Amino acid sequence: MPDKFTVARALREIGALLEVEGENPFKVRAYENGARALEGLADDLGATIAAGKLTELNGIGEALAKKIADLHATGSTPLLERLRASHPPGILKLLQIPELGPKKIAALHAALGIATVADLETACLGGRVRGVKGFGGKTEQKILEGIRRFRSRAIDRRTLLADALAVADDLLAYLRPFPAAERVELAGSARRGRETVNDLDLVAASRDPAALAAHFAAYPSADEVLARGPTKTTLRLATGLQVDLRMVPPEDFATLHHHLTGSKAHHVRLRGIARELGYTLSEWGLHRLDPAREATPDVPLTGGEPALDHARKVPIESEEALYAALGLRFVPPELREDQGEIEAARDGSLPGDLVRPEDIRGFVHCHTVWSDGRATVEEMARAAEARGAEFVTITDHSRAAGYAGGLDLDRLRRQWEEIDRVQEKVKIRLLKGTEADILEDGALDWPDEVIERLDVVVASVHSRFRMDEDQMTRRLVRAMSVPFFKIWGHGLGRLLNEREPYACRVEEVLDALAASRGAAEVNGDPQRLDLEPRWIRAARSRGVPLVLSVDAHSTGALGYLRFAVATARRGWARRGEVLNAHPAEVFAQAVRPAG
Ligand code: DGT
Ligand code: CA
Ligand code: CA
Ligand code: ZN
């Protein structure tokens, strides 16, 4: 019977084919969300279906539950059959080639049987495409050029941290219970909390690496085993993401985990320090240099195991122990970028109180059905309470954000009444806020007398992104200079893999924020993660406090907090600098616009 991964794959296929047919994006996204929910399912899929509990999963409604049950029972569903019959095989990959739309792909399939990118390339190079009705020699050249661009983009594109961590969580849950795995941990850029990752790196302690590698290679979402050796196996998953698993005996785990966490720049510095102390540090561990030998050959960074003297190996039980052996304070993974952390770990100034997820007491920046959110005020409040929060700020859009259902004053007043009603039913404290648009001239989208009555104001740019640097700087400086307290929302408006940050002299904006009263947001939306770490540090160095927000448009998005925290830590943010790490009353006083 198809397992949860196979069913999830079928849901993704349905969503993608519906998108080809121009189905509305919400419906398309529902299949993607359903697939994600299934992959994260802890219980057995068959048992969940039998108990009628599918609809209790986030993002799965009645209709989707029925399709999932069909897929589980029969391997297919009438909708998927219909979609497969109406489109040529391989269409989803082929559509990623610029120049090709559904009609052209159908014509090429009918005339030449083309079903893959490789087929298409062969046919173009063989001059056969120009023979198909509606295609000419020029089109053929354009398609070849398109294939080249497709290939380079497939290489360039990095996976969002949130997606990578979701996959990593599933993989760890799959590997950890396996008997031959004594310990399995995440390493690489994902462990460092980088906003995007190229591939996932896992490290395992095992005395039977062959058995563990075989189990890893049998991972249900694996598309292909790309490499398989005695200590390392690489998979490509159905999503295209690659995963490396390295395996070592338990006594070597800590040093390899540390090595594979990176970054390379951080390691280069550590190797230098190790040398000064008479050691050599590599992925093989920490070894004492031999004083009898004039020049011990430098250990290669990667490649086969060098001829190191095992008697000279220093046993290292943990990353803490490794840093201690090098005379350094422990450096958390998010800081390992050679951006001053080595010096700070040496002179003892490295902060020991970086903000942690459990420090955050309230969810900031939540949208509801009053604007473009999907949950009601009460649903949002209860979901935040269920996650243990002390407070939640409701910040729906202001009027200028018409496309997002922004509120006018009349609706804002009615929302306040609803918030008051909900407040009587829940323990969590509700704050009445707004996400006010920063208008083109830098004014905020509410008159002062409204602002003064609010509990919290997030001020964000949602329009006219492409101003030149001078204009955008002036616009933001003006917005940040208003005298009441405001939170600068999703600072530079970047959307990872989609939109570059605005052109803007950020330090001038931060100066204005420091001179006036305000805070900078670290937005946890996986595509934003904005401000980015270097600007977080620039804000902190000016004494501008931070707010770690979720920018939630659904109750599930409260989980974005994790990504805001990771980003803030990469900006060296300490607990005391984060306003929503303070108790509700302190937070409310600090952010009150009227002062
Ligand atoms: P990514 O995958 O591009 O998002 O970034 P990373 O940092 O995960 O890089 P990756 O997967 O190529 O390698 C994982 C770690 O392995 C990296 O952070 C540090 C270590 N590493 C890889 N190559 C080298 C190297 O040539 N020298 C040193 N010292 N470390 C390396
Ligand atoms: Ca990596
Ligand atoms: Ca890697
Ligand atoms: Zn926004």
Short mmCIF file of C-alpha atoms and ligand atoms in Angstrom, two decimals, residues 188 198-202 232 234 242-244 260, ligand 3:
data_model
loop_
_atom_site.label_atom_id
_atom_site.label_comp_id
_atom_site.label_asym_id
_atom_site.label_seq_id
_atom_site.Cartn_x
_atom_site.Cartn_y
_atom_site.Cartn_z
CA GLY A 188 26.14 22.35 7.50
CA ASN A 198 22.56 24.31 -1.05
CA ASP A 199 22.41 20.83 0.44
CA LEU A 200 21.73 19.15 3.79
CA ASP A 201 24.55 17.60 5.79
CA LEU A 202 23.86 14.91 8.38
CA LYS A 232 29.43 8.77 3.10
CA THR A 234 24.54 11.18 -0.90
CA GLN A 242 20.58 16.72 -1.94
CA VAL A 243 21.49 15.19 1.41
CA ASP A 244 24.92 14.02 2.53
CA LEU A 260 30.72 19.57 8.85
CA CA B 3 27.30 19.04 1.70
#
